[in-house]
Amino acid sequence: MSTILADGIAEIRATGTLAGLPRNHFIDGRWSTPASGERMASDDPGRGAPFAEFANGDAADVDRAVEAARAAFQKTWRDVAPAERGRILQRMTSLLREEADRFALVECLDSGKRLAEAQGDVRGVIRAFEYYAGAADKLEGARLPLAKDYIGFTLDEPAGVAAQIIPWNYPLSTAARGIAPALAAGCAIVAKPAEQTPFTALMLAELGHRAGLPAGVLNVVTGTGARTGAPLVAHPGIDHITFTGSVATGIRVMHAAAENVTRLVLELGGKSPLVVLGDADLDAALDGVIEAIYENAGQICSAGSRLVLDRRIADGFLDRLVARTRGLRLGHGLDDVDVGPVNSALQLGRIDEHVRCAKAAGNDILCGGDIVHPAGANGGWFFAPTIVAARSPSDPIVTEEIFGPVLAVQTVENLDEAIAIANCTDYALVAGIYTSDLNKANRFARHVDAGQVFVNEYFAGGIEVPFGGNRKSGFGREKGMEGLRSYCRTKSVVMRLR
Ligand code: ADP
């Protein structure tokens, strides 16, 4: 373990916090106090107690950030050569590598996730910056095949000033998957992290400044959705919005965007199916199911929260799954545990309410089912890893997103029924299947409604793979080259030669 990690863990254990966390917005290349002078607290979910304060922003702060971003976009950033933008992103990559442990520690404390998961997130963030650093000068546009007296081509112009609204479950990862391609494309940014998890986005903006981003290119304002997020997405100086969060808030953001006809990428919820057929490698499937639903305590939009099991293997598989689930150790993210806390008291209450309704409706709770207080934890917000045998495909335990460690199980006769069940909710984000028959895997991939399909490894892939949903899971794609094009607008140029 590095000294940064060892010292940081010791400091958190001794003081409950970390010295040197950002307290202000990052606007126009420097720390900037909130116009109102107000601050709010962020909690350590593993203790259920506040550990640090940050700026409680409002419309005045948003105005300053958007103004700084517009000036930086128009005066410098859009005209910086793509290769130079790539070099700055490369320097961000290097700095992130050097400072990875500090980012992981802060993310663990602020979001509650296990330290090992936070370290994995930071590795993914480094990879995202590396990927888009290399992509910045590879947006080639097209040559258009017109008659011989014409020259036609397209330009991929940066969209302008992009707003990023970031959720609390993957604070740094979600920030990075929007910020890195937006910078590579030549956009300036105003990002608003969730009020539950503000710190790593602020640290990323300051790191970008040290790496050579011109002042105003990357701004972060903190505060609540109502006071800071709403004025940002309604701002006429914003050219593009990337929103990741709940369906209800996404709809509000879409309404606000409509007023200014602002372009929008929405990454909303999910209730993703994970199908296990009888011919699958059942050991791999078991590992896959555990990771799909209990990683980050199930607070993942793409969690595999519906297990769709081949009836022939259901009993034996469920016995093993329940035994594994009962053995999972819960506790503070800094301790040696399998599942961390959920992010807030509010979210814990939401999960509990879903499970209470499922019980009241007569669904069978195979394990878990309650709020728990793990031995060794000093307070904190924990829900027992839970498996529910669903009564019917229309039960809310099957159709509604819970965003917690709660797995709904359904059984099916064959692949066709599995596909029908997989497609039976309003969501269509990702889907997984475990089978040794690639013909069946292919049929599933073709017929399931989802933005991404995993075969024999749930969550397989990386920054190269476009990500996003259909239907109530949203629209538009992040990651991959599609993620880069999300921040571009196409301009067609046609020249008549005489
Ligand atoms: P949750 O209900 O779990 O907090 P949300 O979808 O409401 O999830 O939050 C995701 C992000 O959206 C957060 O950064 C939050 O502050 C922000 N947000 C909430 N309401 C609004 C809004 N009306 N406009 C813009 N952003 C918002």
Short mmCIF file of C-alpha atoms and ligand atoms in Angstrom, two decimals:
data_model
loop_
_atom_site.label_atom_id
_atom_site.label_comp_id
_atom_site.label_asym_id
_atom_site.label_seq_id
_atom_site.Cartn_x
_atom_site.Cartn_y
_atom_site.Cartn_z
CA MET A 1 0.00 0.00 0.00
CA SER A 2 1.33 3.46 -0.91
CA THR A 3 2.13 5.96 1.84
CA ILE A 4 -0.58 8.27 0.48
CA LEU A 5 -3.15 5.53 1.03
CA ALA A 6 -1.77 4.38 4.38
CA ASP A 7 -1.49 7.95 5.73
CA GLY A 8 -4.91 8.90 4.33
CA ILE A 9 -6.62 5.88 5.89
CA ALA A 10 -4.93 6.61 9.22
CA GLU A 11 -6.03 10.25 9.00
CA ILE A 12 -9.65 9.31 8.23
CA ARG A 13 -9.69 6.79 11.08
CA ALA A 14 -8.28 9.35 13.51
CA THR A 15 -10.19 12.48 12.44
CA GLY A 16 -13.19 11.26 10.39
CA THR A 17 -12.07 13.41 7.48
CA LEU A 18 -9.19 14.39 5.18
CA ALA A 19 -7.38 17.73 5.27
CA GLY A 20 -7.09 19.77 2.09
CA LEU A 21 -10.39 18.93 0.39
CA PRO A 22 -11.75 21.63 -1.96
CA ARG A 23 -14.25 24.01 -0.32
CA ASN A 24 -15.12 26.26 -3.27
CA HIS A 25 -16.29 26.15 -6.87
CA PHE A 26 -13.63 25.94 -9.57
CA ILE A 27 -14.41 28.74 -12.03
CA ASP A 28 -12.19 30.41 -14.64
CA GLY A 29 -9.05 28.58 -13.57
CA ARG A 30 -9.26 29.24 -9.82
CA TRP A 31 -11.08 28.42 -6.62
CA SER A 32 -14.08 30.67 -6.29
CA THR A 33 -16.24 31.26 -3.19
CA PRO A 34 -20.02 30.93 -3.60
CA ALA A 35 -21.87 34.24 -4.19
CA SER A 36 -24.20 33.49 -1.29
CA GLY A 37 -21.33 32.59 1.05
CA GLU A 38 -23.26 29.44 1.95
CA ARG A 39 -21.82 25.97 2.32
CA MET A 40 -23.31 22.54 2.77
CA ALA A 41 -21.95 19.28 4.17
CA SER A 42 -21.14 15.99 2.53
CA ASP A 43 -21.57 12.74 4.46
CA ASP A 44 -19.41 9.67 4.88
CA PRO A 45 -22.03 6.98 4.09
CA GLY A 46 -20.03 4.36 5.99
CA ARG A 47 -20.61 6.31 9.22
CA GLY A 48 -23.74 8.24 8.26
CA ALA A 49 -22.05 11.46 9.41
CA PRO A 50 -20.83 14.66 7.72
CA PHE A 51 -17.10 14.91 7.05
CA ALA A 52 -16.52 18.08 4.99
CA GLU A 53 -18.19 21.21 3.63
CA PHE A 54 -18.40 22.57 0.10
CA ALA A 55 -19.96 25.52 -1.75
CA ASN A 56 -23.75 25.63 -1.89
CA GLY A 57 -24.02 27.26 -5.30
CA ASP A 58 -26.81 29.20 -6.93
CA ALA A 59 -27.73 30.90 -10.21
CA ALA A 60 -25.17 33.69 -9.69
CA ASP A 61 -22.34 31.14 -9.51
CA VAL A 62 -23.73 29.32 -12.55
CA ASP A 63 -23.78 32.62 -14.50
CA ARG A 64 -20.12 33.25 -13.69
CA ALA A 65 -19.13 29.71 -14.69
CA VAL A 66 -21.05 29.81 -17.98
CA GLU A 67 -19.60 33.22 -18.80
CA ALA A 68 -16.05 31.95 -18.13
CA ALA A 69 -16.69 28.84 -20.24
CA ARG A 70 -18.13 30.84 -23.15
CA ALA A 71 -15.17 33.22 -23.15
CA ALA A 72 -12.66 30.35 -22.99
CA PHE A 73 -14.45 28.47 -25.76
CA GLN A 74 -14.64 31.44 -28.10
CA LYS A 75 -11.26 33.02 -27.41
CA THR A 76 -9.03 29.97 -27.14
CA TRP A 77 -10.17 26.40 -26.81
CA ARG A 78 -12.10 25.85 -30.03
CA ASP A 79 -9.10 27.08 -32.02
CA VAL A 80 -6.45 25.08 -30.18
CA ALA A 81 -5.10 22.44 -32.58
CA PRO A 82 -6.59 19.00 -31.92
CA ALA A 83 -3.11 17.52 -31.35
CA GLU A 84 -2.42 20.14 -28.67
CA ARG A 85 -5.74 19.39 -26.97
CA GLY A 86 -4.66 15.74 -27.01
CA ARG A 87 -1.33 16.64 -25.37
CA ILE A 88 -3.08 18.44 -22.52
CA LEU A 89 -5.37 15.43 -22.02
CA GLN A 90 -2.26 13.25 -22.00
CA ARG A 91 -0.80 15.41 -19.22
CA MET A 92 -4.08 15.03 -17.31
CA THR A 93 -3.69 11.27 -17.74
CA SER A 94 -0.18 11.38 -16.28
CA LEU A 95 -1.21 13.53 -13.32
CA LEU A 96 -4.18 11.26 -12.64
CA ARG A 97 -1.81 8.29 -12.59
CA GLU A 98 0.43 10.07 -10.07
CA GLU A 99 -2.48 11.15 -7.89
CA ALA A 100 -4.68 8.06 -8.29
CA ASP A 101 -4.54 7.04 -4.62
CA ARG A 102 -5.70 10.43 -3.39
CA PHE A 103 -8.63 10.42 -5.85
CA ALA A 104 -9.59 6.87 -4.81
CA LEU A 105 -9.46 7.73 -1.12
CA VAL A 106 -11.66 10.81 -1.51
CA GLU A 107 -14.11 8.90 -3.73
CA CYS A 108 -14.34 6.08 -1.19
CA LEU A 109 -15.03 8.49 1.67
CA ASP A 110 -17.51 10.65 -0.22
CA SER A 111 -19.55 8.00 -2.08
CA GLY A 112 -19.20 5.15 0.42
CA LYS A 113 -17.98 2.66 -2.18
CA ARG A 114 -15.30 0.15 -1.23
CA LEU A 115 -11.75 1.43 -1.64
CA ALA A 116 -10.96 -1.35 -4.14
CA GLU A 117 -13.95 -0.26 -6.26
CA ALA A 118 -12.88 3.38 -6.04
CA GLN A 119 -9.38 2.37 -7.17
CA GLY A 120 -10.95 0.50 -10.09
CA ASP A 121 -12.97 3.59 -10.97
CA VAL A 122 -9.83 5.74 -10.99
CA ARG A 123 -8.08 3.24 -13.28
CA GLY A 124 -11.07 3.55 -15.63
CA VAL A 125 -10.84 7.34 -15.47
CA ILE A 126 -7.14 7.28 -16.34
CA ARG A 127 -7.96 5.02 -19.27
CA ALA A 128 -10.75 7.39 -20.41
CA PHE A 129 -8.35 10.34 -20.52
CA GLU A 130 -5.72 8.22 -22.27
CA TYR A 131 -8.29 7.11 -24.87
CA TYR A 132 -9.63 10.58 -25.65
CA ALA A 133 -6.11 12.09 -25.58
CA GLY A 134 -5.35 9.76 -28.48
CA ALA A 135 -8.67 10.45 -30.21
CA ALA A 136 -8.53 14.26 -30.17
CA ASP A 137 -6.74 14.47 -33.54
CA LYS A 138 -8.59 11.57 -35.20
CA LEU A 139 -11.95 13.15 -35.89
CA GLU A 140 -11.65 13.05 -39.65
CA GLY A 141 -15.05 14.05 -41.00
CA ALA A 142 -16.04 12.94 -44.48
CA ARG A 143 -15.36 13.77 -48.10
CA LEU A 144 -18.67 14.00 -49.93
CA PRO A 145 -18.91 12.38 -53.38
CA LEU A 146 -20.31 15.22 -55.52
CA ALA A 147 -19.85 15.93 -59.23
CA LYS A 148 -16.32 16.79 -60.40
CA ASP A 149 -16.75 20.57 -60.21
CA TYR A 150 -17.59 20.47 -56.55
CA ILE A 151 -15.64 19.80 -53.39
CA GLY A 152 -17.75 18.65 -50.48
CA PHE A 153 -16.61 17.76 -46.97
CA THR A 154 -17.81 17.76 -43.38
CA LEU A 155 -16.27 19.43 -40.34
CA ASP A 156 -16.77 18.02 -36.84
CA GLU A 157 -17.07 21.28 -34.95
CA PRO A 158 -17.16 21.36 -31.14
CA ALA A 159 -20.73 21.74 -29.86
CA GLY A 160 -19.76 24.75 -27.70
CA VAL A 161 -20.21 24.99 -23.92
CA ALA A 162 -21.31 21.64 -22.49
CA ALA A 163 -23.09 21.24 -19.15
CA GLN A 164 -22.46 17.99 -17.30
CA ILE A 165 -24.91 16.96 -14.60
CA ILE A 166 -23.28 14.18 -12.61
CA PRO A 167 -24.86 11.62 -10.25
CA TRP A 168 -23.60 10.37 -6.88
CA ASN A 169 -23.04 6.68 -7.66
CA TYR A 170 -19.99 7.09 -9.96
CA PRO A 171 -18.96 10.69 -9.29
CA LEU A 172 -15.49 10.67 -10.86
CA SER A 173 -16.15 8.05 -13.55
CA THR A 174 -19.25 9.81 -14.86
CA ALA A 175 -17.51 13.18 -14.75
CA ALA A 176 -14.57 11.77 -16.71
CA ARG A 177 -16.58 9.98 -19.37
CA GLY A 178 -18.21 13.33 -20.20
CA ILE A 179 -15.34 15.74 -19.58
CA ALA A 180 -12.60 13.84 -21.46
CA PRO A 181 -14.42 13.58 -24.83
CA ALA A 182 -15.89 17.08 -24.49
CA LEU A 183 -12.39 18.53 -24.02
CA ALA A 184 -11.01 16.41 -26.86
CA ALA A 185 -13.76 17.68 -29.18
CA GLY A 186 -12.94 21.30 -28.26
CA CYS A 187 -15.88 22.06 -25.96
CA ALA A 188 -15.67 24.12 -22.78
CA ILE A 189 -17.45 22.67 -19.77
CA VAL A 190 -19.48 23.58 -16.72
CA ALA A 191 -19.93 20.46 -14.60
CA LYS A 192 -22.19 20.06 -11.60
CA PRO A 193 -21.49 17.03 -9.43
CA ALA A 194 -24.22 15.62 -7.19
CA GLU A 195 -24.57 17.35 -3.83
CA GLN A 196 -23.84 14.02 -2.12
CA THR A 197 -20.43 13.62 -3.83
CA PRO A 198 -18.85 16.92 -4.92
CA PHE A 199 -15.14 16.51 -4.25
CA THR A 200 -13.50 14.43 -6.98
CA ALA A 201 -14.99 16.50 -9.83
CA LEU A 202 -13.55 19.63 -8.19
CA MET A 203 -10.17 17.91 -7.84
CA LEU A 204 -10.30 16.89 -11.50
CA ALA A 205 -10.92 20.49 -12.62
CA GLU A 206 -7.96 21.75 -10.60
CA LEU A 207 -5.78 18.93 -11.98
CA GLY A 208 -6.83 19.91 -15.52
CA HIS A 209 -5.68 23.45 -14.84
CA ARG A 210 -2.26 22.19 -13.68
CA ALA A 211 -2.08 20.07 -16.84
CA GLY A 212 -2.42 23.17 -19.00
CA LEU A 213 -6.12 23.69 -19.68
CA PRO A 214 -6.69 27.41 -20.33
CA ALA A 215 -8.67 29.17 -17.58
CA GLY A 216 -12.42 28.76 -18.06
CA VAL A 217 -12.28 25.62 -20.19
CA LEU A 218 -13.27 23.33 -17.31
CA ASN A 219 -15.44 24.76 -14.53
CA VAL A 220 -17.13 22.92 -11.66
CA VAL A 221 -19.98 24.42 -9.63
CA THR A 222 -21.36 22.53 -6.64
CA GLY A 223 -24.72 22.61 -4.91
CA THR A 224 -28.17 21.09 -5.06
CA GLY A 225 -30.11 20.10 -8.15
CA ALA A 226 -32.76 22.76 -7.56
CA ARG A 227 -30.43 25.68 -6.80
CA THR A 228 -27.44 24.92 -9.05
CA GLY A 229 -28.39 22.18 -11.53
CA ALA A 230 -31.67 23.73 -12.65
CA PRO A 231 -30.23 27.18 -13.56
CA LEU A 232 -27.34 25.46 -15.35
CA VAL A 233 -29.48 23.32 -17.67
CA ALA A 234 -31.86 26.25 -18.30
CA HIS A 235 -29.01 28.64 -19.12
CA PRO A 236 -29.13 30.09 -22.66
CA GLY A 237 -25.32 30.08 -22.74
CA ILE A 238 -25.25 26.28 -22.69
CA ASP A 239 -25.03 24.53 -26.08
CA HIS A 240 -25.14 20.89 -24.98
CA ILE A 241 -26.26 18.98 -21.86
CA THR A 242 -25.14 15.55 -20.72
CA PHE A 243 -27.34 14.39 -17.87
CA THR A 244 -26.91 11.16 -15.89
CA GLY A 245 -29.45 10.48 -13.18
CA SER A 246 -33.02 9.46 -12.46
CA VAL A 247 -35.85 9.39 -15.00
CA ALA A 248 -37.88 11.98 -13.07
CA THR A 249 -35.01 14.49 -13.02
CA GLY A 250 -34.10 13.62 -16.62
CA ILE A 251 -37.59 14.61 -17.72
CA ARG A 252 -37.23 17.93 -15.88
CA VAL A 253 -33.89 18.52 -17.56
CA MET A 254 -35.41 17.70 -20.95
CA HIS A 255 -38.16 20.29 -20.38
CA ALA A 256 -35.55 22.90 -19.42
CA ALA A 257 -33.45 22.04 -22.48
CA ALA A 258 -36.50 22.38 -24.74
CA GLU A 259 -36.91 26.05 -23.79
CA ASN A 260 -33.58 26.92 -25.42
CA VAL A 261 -33.59 24.02 -27.90
CA THR A 262 -30.40 22.77 -26.26
CA ARG A 263 -29.06 19.44 -27.47
CA LEU A 264 -29.09 16.69 -24.91
CA VAL A 265 -27.73 13.26 -23.99
CA LEU A 266 -29.75 11.51 -21.28
CA GLU A 267 -28.41 8.51 -19.40
CA LEU A 268 -31.20 7.48 -17.06
CA GLY A 269 -32.18 4.40 -15.11
CA GLY A 270 -32.28 0.72 -15.85
CA LYS A 271 -33.72 -2.58 -14.73
CA SER A 272 -31.37 -4.72 -16.69
CA PRO A 273 -31.95 -8.44 -17.23
CA LEU A 274 -29.25 -11.03 -16.79
CA VAL A 275 -30.27 -14.35 -18.39
CA VAL A 276 -28.62 -17.64 -17.35
CA LEU A 277 -29.41 -20.56 -19.64
CA GLY A 278 -29.02 -24.20 -18.63
CA ASP A 279 -26.04 -24.75 -20.95
CA ALA A 280 -23.97 -21.93 -19.38
CA ASP A 281 -20.77 -22.20 -17.35
CA LEU A 282 -22.68 -21.90 -14.08
CA ASP A 283 -19.64 -21.00 -11.94
CA ALA A 284 -18.89 -18.04 -14.21
CA ALA A 285 -22.57 -17.13 -14.23
CA LEU A 286 -22.71 -17.17 -10.44
CA ASP A 287 -19.73 -14.81 -10.19
CA GLY A 288 -21.33 -12.64 -12.88
CA VAL A 289 -24.65 -12.36 -11.06
CA ILE A 290 -22.97 -11.45 -7.75
CA GLU A 291 -20.94 -8.69 -9.40
CA ALA A 292 -23.85 -7.48 -11.52
CA ILE A 293 -26.08 -6.74 -8.52
CA TYR A 294 -23.83 -6.21 -5.50
CA GLU A 295 -21.02 -4.10 -7.00
CA ASN A 296 -21.33 -0.57 -5.55
CA ALA A 297 -24.17 -1.95 -3.36
CA GLY A 298 -26.33 -2.21 -6.47
CA GLN A 299 -26.27 1.54 -7.07
CA ILE A 300 -25.47 1.25 -10.76
CA CYS A 301 -27.77 2.29 -13.56
CA SER A 302 -26.60 -0.76 -15.53
CA ALA A 303 -26.79 -3.20 -12.58
CA GLY A 304 -28.06 -6.66 -13.48
CA SER A 305 -31.04 -6.32 -11.17
CA ARG A 306 -33.27 -8.96 -12.81
CA LEU A 307 -32.03 -12.53 -12.93
CA VAL A 308 -33.85 -14.52 -15.61
CA LEU A 309 -33.13 -18.19 -14.93
CA ASP A 310 -33.61 -21.29 -17.06
CA ARG A 311 -36.12 -23.35 -15.05
CA ARG A 312 -34.08 -26.55 -15.47
CA ILE A 313 -31.21 -25.21 -13.36
CA ALA A 314 -33.12 -22.70 -11.22
CA ASP A 315 -33.28 -24.55 -7.89
CA GLY A 316 -29.63 -25.56 -7.69
CA PHE A 317 -28.40 -22.20 -8.99
CA LEU A 318 -30.53 -20.24 -6.54
CA ASP A 319 -29.34 -22.36 -3.60
CA ARG A 320 -25.75 -21.52 -4.46
CA LEU A 321 -26.56 -17.85 -5.10
CA VAL A 322 -28.37 -17.45 -1.79
CA ALA A 323 -25.51 -19.13 0.09
CA ARG A 324 -22.94 -16.83 -1.57
CA THR A 325 -25.10 -13.77 -0.91
CA ARG A 326 -25.55 -14.62 2.78
CA GLY A 327 -21.76 -14.85 3.09
CA LEU A 328 -21.07 -11.32 1.79
CA ARG A 329 -19.45 -9.08 4.43
CA LEU A 330 -20.81 -5.55 4.78
CA GLY A 331 -19.00 -2.57 6.22
CA HIS A 332 -17.25 0.76 5.73
CA GLY A 333 -15.59 1.13 2.33
CA LEU A 334 -12.16 1.44 3.96
CA ASP A 335 -12.53 -1.91 5.73
CA ASP A 336 -11.97 -5.30 4.14
CA VAL A 337 -15.58 -5.90 3.04
CA ASP A 338 -17.52 -7.24 0.04
CA VAL A 339 -20.36 -4.69 -0.01
CA GLY A 340 -20.24 -1.08 1.18
CA PRO A 341 -23.00 1.21 2.43
CA VAL A 342 -25.61 2.87 0.25
CA ASN A 343 -24.91 6.51 -0.45
CA SER A 344 -27.48 8.32 1.69
CA ALA A 345 -30.21 7.92 4.30
CA LEU A 346 -32.66 8.98 1.58
CA GLN A 347 -31.53 6.19 -0.74
CA LEU A 348 -31.59 3.65 2.10
CA GLY A 349 -35.20 4.63 2.80
CA ARG A 350 -36.11 4.26 -0.89
CA ILE A 351 -34.63 0.76 -1.06
CA ASP A 352 -36.37 -0.27 2.15
CA GLU A 353 -39.71 0.99 0.84
CA HIS A 354 -39.36 -1.03 -2.40
CA VAL A 355 -38.62 -4.21 -0.46
CA ARG A 356 -41.45 -3.62 2.04
CA CYS A 357 -43.90 -3.28 -0.87
CA ALA A 358 -42.51 -6.46 -2.44
CA LYS A 359 -43.04 -8.33 0.84
CA ALA A 360 -46.55 -6.92 1.27
CA ALA A 361 -47.43 -8.00 -2.28
CA GLY A 362 -46.52 -11.61 -1.44
CA ASN A 363 -43.14 -11.89 -3.20
CA ASP A 364 -40.83 -14.45 -1.61
CA ILE A 365 -37.70 -12.96 0.04
CA LEU A 366 -35.01 -15.63 -0.39
CA CYS A 367 -32.40 -13.74 1.65
CA GLY A 368 -31.76 -10.28 3.11
CA GLY A 369 -34.70 -7.93 2.92
CA ASP A 370 -33.85 -5.42 5.65
CA ILE A 371 -31.76 -2.48 6.76
CA VAL A 372 -28.82 -3.86 8.75
CA HIS A 373 -26.13 -2.63 11.12
CA PRO A 374 -23.00 -4.65 10.36
CA ALA A 375 -20.78 -5.61 13.28
CA GLY A 376 -17.74 -3.34 13.29
CA ALA A 377 -19.44 -0.48 11.43
CA ASN A 378 -19.76 2.77 13.31
CA GLY A 379 -23.22 3.84 12.10
CA GLY A 380 -23.71 4.10 8.34
CA TRP A 381 -26.43 3.21 5.85
CA PHE A 382 -26.51 -0.50 5.01
CA PHE A 383 -29.05 -2.72 3.30
CA ALA A 384 -28.62 -6.50 3.39
CA PRO A 385 -27.92 -8.05 -0.03
CA THR A 386 -31.37 -9.27 -0.99
CA ILE A 387 -32.87 -11.80 -3.41
CA VAL A 388 -36.57 -11.78 -4.19
CA ALA A 389 -38.41 -14.51 -6.12
CA ALA A 390 -40.81 -12.40 -8.17
CA ARG A 391 -44.50 -13.24 -8.16
CA SER A 392 -45.24 -11.99 -11.68
CA PRO A 393 -43.54 -10.13 -14.54
CA SER A 394 -45.66 -7.07 -13.82
CA ASP A 395 -44.79 -6.84 -10.12
CA PRO A 396 -42.99 -3.57 -9.24
CA ILE A 397 -40.04 -5.61 -7.90
CA VAL A 398 -39.49 -6.61 -11.56
CA THR A 399 -40.43 -3.38 -13.32
CA GLU A 400 -39.13 -0.59 -11.05
CA GLU A 401 -35.53 0.49 -10.60
CA ILE A 402 -34.47 0.13 -6.94
CA PHE A 403 -30.83 1.28 -7.12
CA GLY A 404 -29.71 -0.93 -4.27
CA PRO A 405 -28.51 -4.49 -3.54
CA VAL A 406 -31.83 -6.11 -4.43
CA LEU A 407 -32.11 -8.82 -7.08
CA ALA A 408 -35.47 -9.92 -8.54
CA VAL A 409 -35.52 -13.48 -9.89
CA GLN A 410 -37.76 -14.85 -12.65
CA THR A 411 -37.68 -18.30 -14.23
CA VAL A 412 -38.32 -19.19 -17.87
CA GLU A 413 -38.82 -22.26 -20.05
CA ASN A 414 -36.63 -21.27 -23.02
CA LEU A 415 -34.74 -18.50 -24.83
CA ASP A 416 -37.82 -17.00 -26.46
CA GLU A 417 -39.50 -16.61 -23.12
CA ALA A 418 -36.28 -15.15 -21.70
CA ILE A 419 -36.22 -12.52 -24.48
CA ALA A 420 -39.87 -11.67 -23.87
CA ILE A 421 -39.26 -11.32 -20.11
CA ALA A 422 -36.07 -9.32 -20.71
CA ASN A 423 -38.04 -6.80 -22.79
CA CYS A 424 -40.94 -6.43 -20.36
CA THR A 425 -39.98 -3.22 -18.54
CA ASP A 426 -39.94 0.43 -19.65
CA TYR A 427 -36.14 0.46 -19.39
CA ALA A 428 -33.65 -0.67 -22.03
CA LEU A 429 -30.11 0.11 -20.88
CA VAL A 430 -28.03 -3.09 -20.91
CA ALA A 431 -28.70 -6.83 -20.93
CA GLY A 432 -26.58 -9.91 -20.20
CA ILE A 433 -26.70 -13.58 -21.09
CA TYR A 434 -24.67 -16.59 -19.96
CA THR A 435 -24.78 -19.49 -22.44
CA SER A 436 -22.31 -21.78 -24.19
CA ASP A 437 -24.40 -21.60 -27.39
CA LEU A 438 -23.29 -18.63 -29.49
CA ASN A 439 -26.32 -19.04 -31.75
CA LYS A 440 -28.54 -18.39 -28.75
CA ALA A 441 -26.31 -15.53 -27.61
CA ASN A 442 -26.59 -13.97 -31.05
CA ARG A 443 -30.38 -14.38 -31.13
CA PHE A 444 -30.62 -12.77 -27.70
CA ALA A 445 -28.33 -9.88 -28.73
CA ARG A 446 -30.44 -9.23 -31.83
CA HIS A 447 -33.81 -9.30 -30.10
CA VAL A 448 -33.24 -7.80 -26.70
CA ASP A 449 -33.99 -4.08 -26.40
CA ALA A 450 -30.84 -2.59 -24.86
CA GLY A 451 -28.03 -0.19 -25.68
CA GLN A 452 -25.38 -2.78 -24.80
CA VAL A 453 -25.37 -6.58 -24.54
CA PHE A 454 -22.91 -8.63 -22.47
CA VAL A 455 -22.31 -12.29 -23.35
CA ASN A 456 -20.67 -14.50 -20.69
CA GLU A 457 -19.24 -11.54 -18.73
CA TYR A 458 -21.52 -8.92 -17.26
CA PHE A 459 -19.95 -5.41 -17.44
CA ALA A 460 -17.46 -6.61 -20.10
CA GLY A 461 -15.89 -3.81 -22.09
CA GLY A 462 -14.31 -0.44 -21.39
CA ILE A 463 -14.08 3.13 -22.59
CA GLU A 464 -13.95 1.89 -26.22
CA VAL A 465 -17.56 0.62 -26.03
CA PRO A 466 -20.44 3.06 -26.67
CA PHE A 467 -22.82 3.20 -23.71
CA GLY A 468 -26.38 4.48 -23.36
CA GLY A 469 -29.96 3.36 -23.37
CA ASN A 470 -33.22 3.20 -25.24
CA ARG A 471 -36.77 4.07 -24.14
CA LYS A 472 -36.91 5.32 -20.51
CA SER A 473 -33.21 4.61 -20.10
CA GLY A 474 -32.55 7.67 -22.23
CA PHE A 475 -30.90 8.42 -25.55
CA GLY A 476 -27.55 9.36 -27.02
CA ARG A 477 -24.32 7.49 -26.41
CA GLU A 478 -21.27 8.15 -24.25
CA LYS A 479 -17.86 6.43 -24.42
CA GLY A 480 -16.11 5.22 -27.56
CA MET A 481 -15.84 7.35 -30.69
CA GLU A 482 -19.61 7.87 -30.51
CA GLY A 483 -19.05 9.57 -27.17
CA LEU A 484 -16.63 11.97 -28.85
CA ARG A 485 -19.08 12.74 -31.66
CA SER A 486 -21.74 13.52 -29.03
CA TYR A 487 -19.76 16.71 -28.39
CA CYS A 488 -19.47 17.65 -32.07
CA ARG A 489 -21.85 19.12 -34.57
CA THR A 490 -21.45 18.39 -38.24
CA LYS A 491 -20.96 21.25 -40.64
CA SER A 492 -21.16 20.38 -44.34
CA VAL A 493 -19.16 22.51 -46.76
CA VAL A 494 -19.69 22.44 -50.53
CA MET A 495 -17.47 24.45 -52.92
CA ARG A 496 -18.26 25.09 -56.58
CA LEU A 497 -15.11 25.23 -58.70
CA ARG A 498 -15.20 27.13 -61.98
P1 ADP B 1 -31.31 11.36 -7.00
O1 ADP B 1 -32.81 11.54 -6.90
O2 ADP B 1 -30.91 9.98 -6.71
O3 ADP B 1 -30.51 12.34 -6.19
P2 ADP B 1 -31.16 12.84 -9.46
O4 ADP B 1 -31.40 12.30 -10.81
O5 ADP B 1 -32.19 13.78 -8.93
O6 ADP B 1 -30.93 11.60 -8.51
O7 ADP B 1 -29.75 13.57 -9.41
C1 ADP B 1 -28.74 13.45 -10.41
C2 ADP B 1 -28.08 14.80 -10.61
O8 ADP B 1 -29.06 15.72 -11.09
C3 ADP B 1 -27.50 15.44 -9.35
O9 ADP B 1 -26.31 16.13 -9.70
C4 ADP B 1 -28.58 16.44 -8.96
O10 ADP B 1 -28.12 17.51 -8.18
C5 ADP B 1 -29.02 16.91 -10.32
N1 ADP B 1 -30.36 17.53 -10.37
C6 ADP B 1 -31.43 17.29 -9.58
N2 ADP B 1 -32.48 18.03 -9.97
C7 ADP B 1 -32.07 18.78 -11.04
C8 ADP B 1 -32.71 19.73 -11.90
N3 ADP B 1 -33.98 20.09 -11.74
N4 ADP B 1 -31.99 20.25 -12.90
C9 ADP B 1 -30.71 19.88 -13.10
N5 ADP B 1 -30.05 19.01 -12.32
C10 ADP B 1 -30.71 18.44 -11.30
#
